[in-house]
Amino acid sequence: MPRILAVVATSASLALLLPFAGTAPAAPSNTSATSARQQAYDAAAAEFGVPAEVLLGVSYLESQWNTYAGTPSVAAGYGPMHLTDFATANTARGTEFDDSDGRGDDSRPALHPAPAPVDVPPAALQTVQQAAQLAGTTPAAVRSDPTQNIRAGAALLASYQKQRSSNAGDWYAAVAKYSGATDSGSAADFADEVFETIQQGETRTTDDGQLITLRADASVTPNTGQLADLHLTTTRSNGTECPRGLSCELDPAAYAQYGPGPDDYGNYDTSNRPATQKIDYIVIHDTEADWATTLKLIQDPKYVSWNYTIRSQDGHVDQHVLAKNVAWHAGNWYVNSRSIGIEHEGFLAQTGWYTEAMYRSSAKLVRYLAARYQIPLDRQHILGHDNVPGITGPNIPGQHTDPGPYWDWAHYFDLLGAPRFPSLPAPPFGMLTIRPDMASNNVAFTGCTKAGTPCPARGSSEVVLHSQPSDTSPLLTDIGLHPTGTPQTMDVNDVGSRVSTGQQYAIADRQGDWVAIWYLGQKGWFHAKDAVFAAGFVVAPKPGTASVPIYGRAYPEASAYPGGVTPQAIVPQPYVLGAGQRYVFGGVAPALYLPTVWDPTGTKNKPVVGKMRYYEIQYGHRVEYVNADDVQLLPAW
């Protein structure tokens, strides 16, 4: 990369943040009711003989002390103590790839995976009943009443403790067992995170406005030797690509031929990354299936694949495809060939919240991968599956929308340790970063359980865009998602008129406390309080150019293909970049196509690299690509 472009690419990743309206988002107000939840923890700790700091630490690792209005987590957990009731939550609803081909490669016939197997949930996903009995209350109360949930969680934790002790460090084994993990590494990871939280302390306001404090106590020393008393299976870390301090097991995806045809193999492609092509993206998914189902599917060579799966209840990680190989996960072959896919056990809409244990394990893994492969920690390179473009117009409506509007990107990036830079002065800086206050950003989505039915009220990381500076004005139009002209909706999966925390856009207009951004060729309006100023570079058509084509993949020119490799068509999207519009630059995208062939040796699949240059841009909810020769690169200011 030329030096000037290297500087540009680096600059584009800097989110130099200043509250857009001049002040940071306000936390929910706290009155005398705020201390009631703290008192509930203290009372439950005293009632069942659990050190209060241990109870608070366990609860924080499960839920961040939130209630989520009584809705279950992605692992069927209820309330601040994440007590599980899989049967009531009814989370078994198929899988992420039931109706699509994660390869995103139109040079091969589509996959048609078999229906997912039906599994009986393990005992770790049925703790509500046991905890309710121990606490002398009902399962319904445990699921819906935070105080009873905390009592039941304390009772269950106490039942795991062999000898009662007021010394917090003596509760290490009980904490590890509470995780529900069956292997020693995952149980230890969970317990270690709990005790690190106790040592460092935490203070936050919950989703229902209650201030909770866990005072730091660096003197607490966990008795880690107790872990052996649980007689858990040994974690098989054989050859995994994971950081130290994160429990990972290798569970290889099926790579096998299942038919006579040249494309009858699965379920990933061998390669030799990063020597053959750089890894530039990490894609965040959710499984839309439980853990056991997910692990069965990765063993089916007729199914698709991903690199890692993370378990909700304890943050355990399984690796399936080594980073050097290309997994079939993003529905876009260009992105697949340059990315690592991480699945998170859960459902983007039906249940709705992700455990802190999962967030922390995922952040550890992504930090490690980003450092190893020099991937910037920004939303141009850490993508949700919902940010990956469809390869061509007909594929856009079927592209996936996970991890969804309830994935907490702000908290996730805090855990990633993404850099924060000095605040910017006021305008004329011409771009912004989306950053609503998730706790209070209750967007009226529909379709979480049934089409048209309102979703439960809960905080969202996404902001809805309007065609005018008014909450009653129509949504924007996405001709890719709705090619027949039907209007956008508030369905939880209809992403054509919304933006997500951390995404960056060029400012198009301002009126009062409203701001407009360039989005899908239109001005998208939202409340200015939901963004902060940022600096970087934008892409605009070259002077005198009326419009520029946009692409869902950055394939090379035909002359770059060697003999024997069929050139892939460079097909524009139904979108264009119009004169006068600007979109935030996300980096230089190499013109690259990875041919595919059954190759157990991993030596035949070498990418075709062209002389063309593309730029990644944030065009709508998803990233897209433009030919660098068609546009000019400008500082946002």
mmCIF file of N, CA, C and O in Angstrom, residues 427-514:
data_model
loop_
_atom_site.group_PDB
_atom_site.id
_atom_site.type_symbol
_atom_site.label_atom_id
_atom_site.label_comp_id
_atom_site.label_asym_id
_atom_site.label_seq_id
_atom_site.Cartn_x
_atom_site.Cartn_y
_atom_site.Cartn_z
ATOM 1 N N PRO A 427 -18.084 21.563 14.897
ATOM 2 C CA PRO A 427 -18.003 21.575 13.440
ATOM 3 C C PRO A 427 -17.096 22.690 12.963
ATOM 4 O O PRO A 427 -16.911 23.671 13.682
ATOM 5 N N PRO A 428 -16.474 22.592 11.785
ATOM 6 C CA PRO A 428 -16.986 21.949 10.586
ATOM 7 C C PRO A 428 -16.624 20.498 10.337
ATOM 8 O O PRO A 428 -16.628 20.079 9.189
ATOM 9 N N PHE A 429 -16.278 19.703 11.334
ATOM 10 C CA PHE A 429 -16.004 18.295 11.070
ATOM 11 C C PHE A 429 -17.240 17.639 10.474
ATOM 12 O O PHE A 429 -18.345 17.785 10.993
ATOM 13 N N GLY A 430 -17.032 16.902 9.393
ATOM 14 C CA GLY A 430 -18.149 16.492 8.561
ATOM 15 C C GLY A 430 -18.544 15.046 8.661
ATOM 16 O O GLY A 430 -19.193 14.517 7.758
ATOM 17 N N MET A 431 -18.180 14.339 9.716
ATOM 18 C CA MET A 431 -18.619 12.952 9.889
ATOM 19 C C MET A 431 -18.893 12.692 11.354
ATOM 20 O O MET A 431 -18.490 13.471 12.237
ATOM 21 N N LEU A 432 -19.588 11.632 11.617
ATOM 22 C CA LEU A 432 -19.977 11.327 12.987
ATOM 23 C C LEU A 432 -19.937 9.824 13.227
ATOM 24 O O LEU A 432 -19.870 9.025 12.294
ATOM 25 N N THR A 433 -19.963 9.484 14.501
ATOM 26 C CA THR A 433 -20.046 8.092 14.940
ATOM 27 C C THR A 433 -21.369 7.894 15.659
ATOM 28 O O THR A 433 -21.723 8.676 16.543
ATOM 29 N N ILE A 434 -22.093 6.871 15.299
ATOM 30 C CA ILE A 434 -23.371 6.560 15.947
ATOM 31 C C ILE A 434 -23.091 6.060 17.361
ATOM 32 O O ILE A 434 -22.286 5.153 17.566
ATOM 33 N N ARG A 435 -23.767 6.677 18.336
ATOM 34 C CA ARG A 435 -23.499 6.271 19.715
ATOM 35 C C ARG A 435 -24.672 6.620 20.628
ATOM 36 O O ARG A 435 -24.614 7.548 21.419
ATOM 37 N N PRO A 436 -25.777 5.870 20.519
ATOM 38 C CA PRO A 436 -26.890 6.111 21.438
ATOM 39 C C PRO A 436 -26.584 5.574 22.832
ATOM 40 O O PRO A 436 -25.670 4.762 23.005
ATOM 41 N N ASP A 437 -27.354 6.029 23.803
ATOM 42 C CA ASP A 437 -27.286 5.441 25.136
ATOM 43 C C ASP A 437 -28.175 4.202 25.122
ATOM 44 O O ASP A 437 -29.403 4.304 25.125
ATOM 45 N N MET A 438 -27.546 3.033 25.067
ATOM 46 C CA MET A 438 -28.312 1.806 24.848
ATOM 47 C C MET A 438 -29.363 1.588 25.929
ATOM 48 O O MET A 438 -30.472 1.117 25.641
ATOM 49 N N ALA A 439 -29.053 1.925 27.172
ATOM 50 C CA ALA A 439 -29.994 1.650 28.262
ATOM 51 C C ALA A 439 -31.327 2.359 28.064
ATOM 52 O O ALA A 439 -32.383 1.820 28.389
ATOM 53 N N SER A 440 -31.284 3.574 27.516
ATOM 54 C CA SER A 440 -32.518 4.348 27.344
ATOM 55 C C SER A 440 -33.033 4.347 25.912
ATOM 56 O O SER A 440 -34.092 4.917 25.640
ATOM 57 N N ASN A 441 -32.305 3.712 24.994
ATOM 58 C CA ASN A 441 -32.668 3.729 23.581
ATOM 59 C C ASN A 441 -33.630 2.569 23.279
ATOM 60 O O ASN A 441 -33.266 1.575 22.661
ATOM 61 N N ASN A 442 -34.863 2.719 23.725
ATOM 62 C CA ASN A 442 -35.873 1.674 23.543
ATOM 63 C C ASN A 442 -36.597 1.886 22.219
ATOM 64 O O ASN A 442 -37.551 2.665 22.135
ATOM 65 N N VAL A 443 -36.127 1.224 21.181
ATOM 66 C CA VAL A 443 -36.703 1.368 19.848
ATOM 67 C C VAL A 443 -37.882 0.408 19.698
ATOM 68 O O VAL A 443 -37.819 -0.747 20.126
ATOM 69 N N ALA A 444 -38.957 0.884 19.081
ATOM 70 C CA ALA A 444 -40.200 0.110 18.974
ATOM 71 C C ALA A 444 -40.133 -0.880 17.819
ATOM 72 O O ALA A 444 -40.867 -0.767 16.829
ATOM 73 N N PHE A 445 -39.276 -1.879 17.929
ATOM 74 C CA PHE A 445 -39.196 -2.909 16.905
ATOM 75 C C PHE A 445 -40.389 -3.861 17.011
ATOM 76 O O PHE A 445 -41.032 -3.981 18.058
ATOM 77 N N THR A 446 -40.651 -4.552 15.918
ATOM 78 C CA THR A 446 -41.698 -5.573 15.899
ATOM 79 C C THR A 446 -41.093 -6.880 15.376
ATOM 80 O O THR A 446 -39.987 -6.915 14.852
ATOM 81 N N GLY A 447 -41.841 -7.967 15.530
ATOM 82 C CA GLY A 447 -41.469 -9.220 14.903
ATOM 83 C C GLY A 447 -40.475 -10.072 15.655
ATOM 84 O O GLY A 447 -39.936 -11.022 15.075
ATOM 85 N N CYS A 448 -40.231 -9.799 16.923
ATOM 86 C CA CYS A 448 -39.283 -10.633 17.666
ATOM 87 C C CYS A 448 -39.800 -12.051 17.846
ATOM 88 O O CYS A 448 -39.043 -13.023 17.809
ATOM 89 N N THR A 449 -41.099 -12.181 18.056
ATOM 90 C CA THR A 449 -41.697 -13.502 18.222
ATOM 91 C C THR A 449 -42.717 -13.822 17.143
ATOM 92 O O THR A 449 -42.902 -14.976 16.781
ATOM 93 N N LYS A 450 -43.369 -12.780 16.587
ATOM 94 C CA LYS A 450 -44.385 -12.958 15.562
ATOM 95 C C LYS A 450 -44.439 -11.703 14.717
ATOM 96 O O LYS A 450 -44.351 -10.586 15.238
ATOM 97 N N ALA A 451 -44.563 -11.860 13.413
ATOM 98 C CA ALA A 451 -44.569 -10.714 12.509
ATOM 99 C C ALA A 451 -45.620 -9.698 12.925
ATOM 100 O O ALA A 451 -46.784 -10.042 13.172
ATOM 101 N N GLY A 452 -45.186 -8.438 13.030
ATOM 102 C CA GLY A 452 -46.093 -7.357 13.364
ATOM 103 C C GLY A 452 -46.327 -7.141 14.840
ATOM 104 O O GLY A 452 -46.857 -6.102 15.248
ATOM 105 N N THR A 453 -45.944 -8.103 15.663
ATOM 106 C CA THR A 453 -46.152 -7.987 17.110
ATOM 107 C C THR A 453 -45.016 -7.183 17.736
ATOM 108 O O THR A 453 -43.846 -7.450 17.447
ATOM 109 N N PRO A 454 -45.310 -6.194 18.601
ATOM 110 C CA PRO A 454 -44.237 -5.408 19.214
ATOM 111 C C PRO A 454 -43.263 -6.276 20.004
ATOM 112 O O PRO A 454 -43.663 -7.214 20.693
ATOM 113 N N CYS A 455 -41.991 -5.956 19.891
ATOM 114 C CA CYS A 455 -40.962 -6.632 20.680
ATOM 115 C C CYS A 455 -41.017 -6.123 22.117
ATOM 116 O O CYS A 455 -41.476 -5.013 22.379
ATOM 117 N N PRO A 456 -40.529 -6.909 23.080
ATOM 118 C CA PRO A 456 -40.452 -6.410 24.459
ATOM 119 C C PRO A 456 -39.609 -5.148 24.530
ATOM 120 O O PRO A 456 -38.642 -4.989 23.779
ATOM 121 N N ALA A 457 -39.983 -4.246 25.410
ATOM 122 C CA ALA A 457 -39.236 -3.001 25.572
ATOM 123 C C ALA A 457 -37.868 -3.295 26.173
ATOM 124 O O ALA A 457 -37.765 -3.887 27.247
ATOM 125 N N ARG A 458 -36.813 -2.909 25.462
ATOM 126 C CA ARG A 458 -35.454 -3.097 25.961
ATOM 127 C C ARG A 458 -34.517 -2.219 25.157
ATOM 128 O O ARG A 458 -34.831 -1.781 24.053
ATOM 129 N N GLY A 459 -33.355 -1.948 25.724
ATOM 130 C CA GLY A 459 -32.402 -1.060 25.085
ATOM 131 C C GLY A 459 -31.848 -1.638 23.806
ATOM 132 O O GLY A 459 -31.665 -2.850 23.675
ATOM 133 N N SER A 460 -31.544 -0.754 22.857
ATOM 134 C CA SER A 460 -31.033 -1.170 21.560
ATOM 135 C C SER A 460 -29.794 -0.369 21.208
ATOM 136 O O SER A 460 -29.653 0.797 21.586
ATOM 137 N N SER A 461 -28.903 -1.002 20.442
ATOM 138 C CA SER A 461 -27.698 -0.325 19.965
ATOM 139 C C SER A 461 -27.920 0.321 18.604
ATOM 140 O O SER A 461 -26.985 0.872 18.037
ATOM 141 N N GLU A 462 -29.152 0.270 18.084
ATOM 142 C CA GLU A 462 -29.438 0.802 16.755
ATOM 143 C C GLU A 462 -30.355 2.009 16.820
ATOM 144 O O GLU A 462 -31.173 2.148 17.742
ATOM 145 N N VAL A 463 -30.219 2.878 15.818
ATOM 146 C CA VAL A 463 -30.988 4.109 15.710
ATOM 147 C C VAL A 463 -31.723 4.097 14.381
ATOM 148 O O VAL A 463 -31.125 3.800 13.336
ATOM 149 N N VAL A 464 -32.996 4.429 14.401
ATOM 150 C CA VAL A 464 -33.821 4.427 13.195
ATOM 151 C C VAL A 464 -33.682 5.758 12.465
ATOM 152 O O VAL A 464 -33.628 6.828 13.085
ATOM 153 N N LEU A 465 -33.623 5.703 11.141
ATOM 154 C CA LEU A 465 -33.494 6.895 10.311
ATOM 155 C C LEU A 465 -34.846 7.262 9.685
ATOM 156 O O LEU A 465 -35.614 6.382 9.287
ATOM 157 N N HIS A 466 -35.088 8.574 9.572
ATOM 158 C CA HIS A 466 -36.316 9.081 8.976
ATOM 159 C C HIS A 466 -35.985 9.911 7.743
ATOM 160 O O HIS A 466 -34.877 10.443 7.597
ATOM 161 N N SER A 467 -36.981 10.053 6.870
ATOM 162 C CA SER A 467 -36.787 10.814 5.637
ATOM 163 C C SER A 467 -36.848 12.317 5.861
ATOM 164 O O SER A 467 -36.430 13.093 4.999
ATOM 165 N N GLN A 468 -37.362 12.760 6.996
ATOM 166 C CA GLN A 468 -37.438 14.170 7.366
ATOM 167 C C GLN A 468 -37.093 14.281 8.851
ATOM 168 O O GLN A 468 -37.154 13.293 9.590
ATOM 169 N N PRO A 469 -36.738 15.490 9.335
ATOM 170 C CA PRO A 469 -36.412 15.645 10.756
ATOM 171 C C PRO A 469 -37.655 15.613 11.637
ATOM 172 O O PRO A 469 -38.042 16.600 12.273
ATOM 173 N N SER A 470 -38.286 14.434 11.673
ATOM 174 C CA SER A 470 -39.507 14.246 12.446
ATOM 175 C C SER A 470 -39.681 12.774 12.744
ATOM 176 O O SER A 470 -39.482 11.925 11.869
ATOM 177 N N ASP A 471 -40.080 12.460 13.979
ATOM 178 C CA ASP A 471 -40.296 11.066 14.359
ATOM 179 C C ASP A 471 -41.475 10.437 13.629
ATOM 180 O O ASP A 471 -41.598 9.209 13.577
ATOM 181 N N THR A 472 -42.360 11.254 13.077
ATOM 182 C CA THR A 472 -43.531 10.726 12.382
ATOM 183 C C THR A 472 -43.332 10.632 10.870
ATOM 184 O O THR A 472 -44.221 10.163 10.158
ATOM 185 N N SER A 473 -42.171 11.077 10.377
ATOM 186 C CA SER A 473 -41.927 11.008 8.940
ATOM 187 C C SER A 473 -41.600 9.579 8.527
ATOM 188 O O SER A 473 -41.173 8.761 9.348
ATOM 189 N N PRO A 474 -41.782 9.235 7.235
ATOM 190 C CA PRO A 474 -41.513 7.862 6.783
ATOM 191 C C PRO A 474 -40.050 7.475 6.959
ATOM 192 O O PRO A 474 -39.152 8.324 7.041
ATOM 193 N N LEU A 475 -39.820 6.170 6.983
ATOM 194 C CA LEU A 475 -38.465 5.641 6.980
ATOM 195 C C LEU A 475 -37.859 5.809 5.597
ATOM 196 O O LEU A 475 -38.552 6.123 4.624
ATOM 197 N N LEU A 476 -36.550 5.600 5.491
ATOM 198 C CA LEU A 476 -35.893 5.639 4.189
ATOM 199 C C LEU A 476 -36.279 4.414 3.359
ATOM 200 O O LEU A 476 -36.852 3.455 3.871
ATOM 201 N N THR A 477 -35.927 4.451 2.094
ATOM 202 C CA THR A 477 -36.231 3.346 1.187
ATOM 203 C C THR A 477 -34.955 2.601 0.824
ATOM 204 O O THR A 477 -33.974 3.213 0.413
ATOM 205 N N ASP A 478 -34.957 1.296 0.980
ATOM 206 C CA ASP A 478 -33.831 0.451 0.585
ATOM 207 C C ASP A 478 -34.263 -0.374 -0.625
ATOM 208 O O ASP A 478 -34.971 -1.377 -0.491
ATOM 209 N N ILE A 479 -33.837 0.055 -1.824
ATOM 210 C CA ILE A 479 -34.257 -0.640 -3.035
ATOM 211 C C ILE A 479 -33.607 -2.006 -3.172
ATOM 212 O O ILE A 479 -34.034 -2.826 -3.985
ATOM 213 N N GLY A 480 -32.555 -2.258 -2.397
ATOM 214 C CA GLY A 480 -31.959 -3.588 -2.397
ATOM 215 C C GLY A 480 -32.774 -4.571 -1.586
ATOM 216 O O GLY A 480 -33.051 -5.688 -2.027
ATOM 217 N N LEU A 481 -33.189 -4.155 -0.376
ATOM 218 C CA LEU A 481 -34.005 -5.014 0.469
ATOM 219 C C LEU A 481 -35.430 -5.133 -0.045
ATOM 220 O O LEU A 481 -36.076 -6.176 0.121
ATOM 221 N N HIS A 482 -35.944 -4.069 -0.638
ATOM 222 C CA HIS A 482 -37.338 -4.038 -1.084
ATOM 223 C C HIS A 482 -37.390 -3.638 -2.556
ATOM 224 O O HIS A 482 -37.838 -2.538 -2.898
ATOM 225 N N PRO A 483 -36.934 -4.513 -3.440
ATOM 226 C CA PRO A 483 -36.857 -4.153 -4.866
ATOM 227 C C PRO A 483 -38.210 -3.888 -5.512
ATOM 228 O O PRO A 483 -38.278 -3.239 -6.555
ATOM 229 N N THR A 484 -39.287 -4.367 -4.915
ATOM 230 C CA THR A 484 -40.611 -4.127 -5.496
ATOM 231 C C THR A 484 -41.208 -2.811 -5.042
ATOM 232 O O THR A 484 -42.331 -2.477 -5.444
ATOM 233 N N GLY A 485 -40.482 -2.074 -4.195
ATOM 234 C CA GLY A 485 -40.967 -0.770 -3.770
ATOM 235 C C GLY A 485 -41.786 -0.775 -2.499
ATOM 236 O O GLY A 485 -42.308 0.272 -2.097
ATOM 237 N N THR A 486 -41.920 -1.924 -1.835
ATOM 238 C CA THR A 486 -42.646 -1.942 -0.568
ATOM 239 C C THR A 486 -41.885 -1.127 0.468
ATOM 240 O O THR A 486 -40.659 -1.078 0.460
ATOM 241 N N PRO A 487 -42.589 -0.442 1.357
ATOM 242 C CA PRO A 487 -41.908 0.446 2.307
ATOM 243 C C PRO A 487 -41.119 -0.311 3.363
ATOM 244 O O PRO A 487 -41.393 -1.483 3.644
ATOM 245 N N GLN A 488 -40.125 0.373 3.912
ATOM 246 C CA GLN A 488 -39.403 -0.179 5.054
ATOM 247 C C GLN A 488 -40.336 -0.354 6.232
ATOM 248 O O GLN A 488 -41.374 0.324 6.330
ATOM 249 N N THR A 489 -39.994 -1.245 7.125
ATOM 250 C CA THR A 489 -40.813 -1.512 8.302
ATOM 251 C C THR A 489 -39.965 -1.411 9.553
ATOM 252 O O THR A 489 -38.744 -1.252 9.497
ATOM 253 N N MET A 490 -40.611 -1.553 10.696
ATOM 254 C CA MET A 490 -39.908 -1.594 11.973
ATOM 255 C C MET A 490 -39.642 -3.033 12.410
ATOM 256 O O MET A 490 -39.314 -3.276 13.568
ATOM 257 N N ASP A 491 -39.786 -3.976 11.490
ATOM 258 C CA ASP A 491 -39.457 -5.364 11.824
ATOM 259 C C ASP A 491 -38.005 -5.448 12.279
ATOM 260 O O ASP A 491 -37.116 -4.786 11.723
ATOM 261 N N VAL A 492 -37.758 -6.260 13.272
ATOM 262 C CA VAL A 492 -36.437 -6.338 13.888
ATOM 263 C C VAL A 492 -35.360 -6.752 12.880
ATOM 264 O O VAL A 492 -34.170 -6.427 13.060
ATOM 265 N N ASN A 493 -35.743 -7.422 11.797
ATOM 266 C CA ASN A 493 -34.784 -7.863 10.793
ATOM 267 C C ASN A 493 -34.724 -6.960 9.560
ATOM 268 O O ASN A 493 -33.965 -7.248 8.638
ATOM 269 N N ASP A 494 -35.497 -5.898 9.525
ATOM 270 C CA ASP A 494 -35.534 -4.996 8.372
ATOM 271 C C ASP A 494 -34.551 -3.850 8.621
ATOM 272 O O ASP A 494 -34.894 -2.817 9.198
ATOM 273 N N VAL A 495 -33.307 -4.020 8.163
ATOM 274 C CA VAL A 495 -32.217 -3.110 8.541
ATOM 275 C C VAL A 495 -32.016 -1.958 7.556
ATOM 276 O O VAL A 495 -31.047 -1.218 7.665
ATOM 277 N N GLY A 496 -32.933 -1.743 6.623
ATOM 278 C CA GLY A 496 -32.705 -0.784 5.546
ATOM 279 C C GLY A 496 -32.844 0.670 5.905
ATOM 280 O O GLY A 496 -32.603 1.534 5.060
ATOM 281 N N SER A 497 -33.221 0.993 7.141
ATOM 282 C CA SER A 497 -33.338 2.399 7.531
ATOM 283 C C SER A 497 -32.874 2.576 8.963
ATOM 284 O O SER A 497 -33.522 3.226 9.774
ATOM 285 N N ARG A 498 -31.743 1.977 9.285
ATOM 286 C CA ARG A 498 -31.223 2.098 10.652
ATOM 287 C C ARG A 498 -29.704 2.011 10.654
ATOM 288 O O ARG A 498 -29.092 1.451 9.733
ATOM 289 N N VAL A 499 -29.114 2.570 11.679
ATOM 290 C CA VAL A 499 -27.666 2.587 11.858
ATOM 291 C C VAL A 499 -27.343 1.989 13.215
ATOM 292 O O VAL A 499 -28.202 1.890 14.089
ATOM 293 N N SER A 500 -26.087 1.596 13.407
ATOM 294 C CA SER A 500 -25.693 0.846 14.592
ATOM 295 C C SER A 500 -24.522 1.522 15.289
ATOM 296 O O SER A 500 -23.688 2.177 14.654
ATOM 297 N N THR A 501 -24.458 1.337 16.587
ATOM 298 C CA THR A 501 -23.410 1.937 17.412
ATOM 299 C C THR A 501 -22.026 1.646 16.838
ATOM 300 O O THR A 501 -21.697 0.508 16.507
ATOM 301 N N GLY A 502 -21.225 2.711 16.711
ATOM 302 C CA GLY A 502 -19.860 2.611 16.222
ATOM 303 C C GLY A 502 -19.726 2.838 14.737
ATOM 304 O O GLY A 502 -18.628 3.149 14.256
ATOM 305 N N GLN A 503 -20.804 2.689 13.972
ATOM 306 C CA GLN A 503 -20.730 2.965 12.545
ATOM 307 C C GLN A 503 -20.542 4.462 12.308
ATOM 308 O O GLN A 503 -21.023 5.292 13.084
ATOM 309 N N GLN A 504 -19.856 4.812 11.221
ATOM 310 C CA GLN A 504 -19.540 6.207 10.931
ATOM 311 C C GLN A 504 -20.127 6.621 9.586
ATOM 312 O O GLN A 504 -20.084 5.864 8.612
ATOM 313 N N TYR A 505 -20.652 7.844 9.546
ATOM 314 C CA TYR A 505 -21.317 8.362 8.351
ATOM 315 C C TYR A 505 -20.944 9.822 8.133
ATOM 316 O O TYR A 505 -20.598 10.543 9.077
ATOM 317 N N ALA A 506 -21.059 10.258 6.862
ATOM 318 C CA ALA A 506 -20.824 11.657 6.514
ATOM 319 C C ALA A 506 -22.077 12.475 6.819
ATOM 320 O O ALA A 506 -23.199 12.054 6.532
ATOM 321 N N ILE A 507 -21.876 13.653 7.407
ATOM 322 C CA ILE A 507 -22.989 14.539 7.741
ATOM 323 C C ILE A 507 -23.510 15.183 6.462
ATOM 324 O O ILE A 507 -22.750 15.719 5.658
ATOM 325 N N ALA A 508 -24.842 15.138 6.271
ATOM 326 C CA ALA A 508 -25.471 15.719 5.089
ATOM 327 C C ALA A 508 -26.215 17.008 5.389
ATOM 328 O O ALA A 508 -26.324 17.879 4.526
ATOM 329 N N ASP A 509 -26.726 17.168 6.631
ATOM 330 C CA ASP A 509 -27.550 18.338 6.944
ATOM 331 C C ASP A 509 -27.792 18.380 8.446
ATOM 332 O O ASP A 509 -27.576 17.372 9.144
ATOM 333 N N ARG A 510 -28.244 19.541 8.940
ATOM 334 C CA ARG A 510 -28.622 19.683 10.343
ATOM 335 C C ARG A 510 -29.804 20.624 10.456
ATOM 336 O O ARG A 510 -29.891 21.622 9.745
ATOM 337 N N GLN A 511 -30.727 20.303 11.357
ATOM 338 C CA GLN A 511 -31.839 21.186 11.687
ATOM 339 C C GLN A 511 -32.143 21.033 13.167
ATOM 340 O O GLN A 511 -32.569 19.963 13.607
ATOM 341 N N GLY A 512 -31.896 22.082 13.930
ATOM 342 C CA GLY A 512 -32.166 22.024 15.361
ATOM 343 C C GLY A 512 -31.430 20.885 16.026
ATOM 344 O O GLY A 512 -30.207 20.769 15.910
ATOM 345 N N ASP A 513 -32.181 20.043 16.728
ATOM 346 C CA ASP A 513 -31.542 18.903 17.409
ATOM 347 C C ASP A 513 -31.576 17.644 16.554
ATOM 348 O O ASP A 513 -31.426 16.533 17.064
ATOM 349 N N TRP A 514 -31.761 17.813 15.221
ATOM 350 C CA TRP A 514 -31.722 16.696 14.293
ATOM 351 C C TRP A 514 -30.495 16.823 13.408
ATOM 352 O O TRP A 514 -30.023 17.917 13.128
#
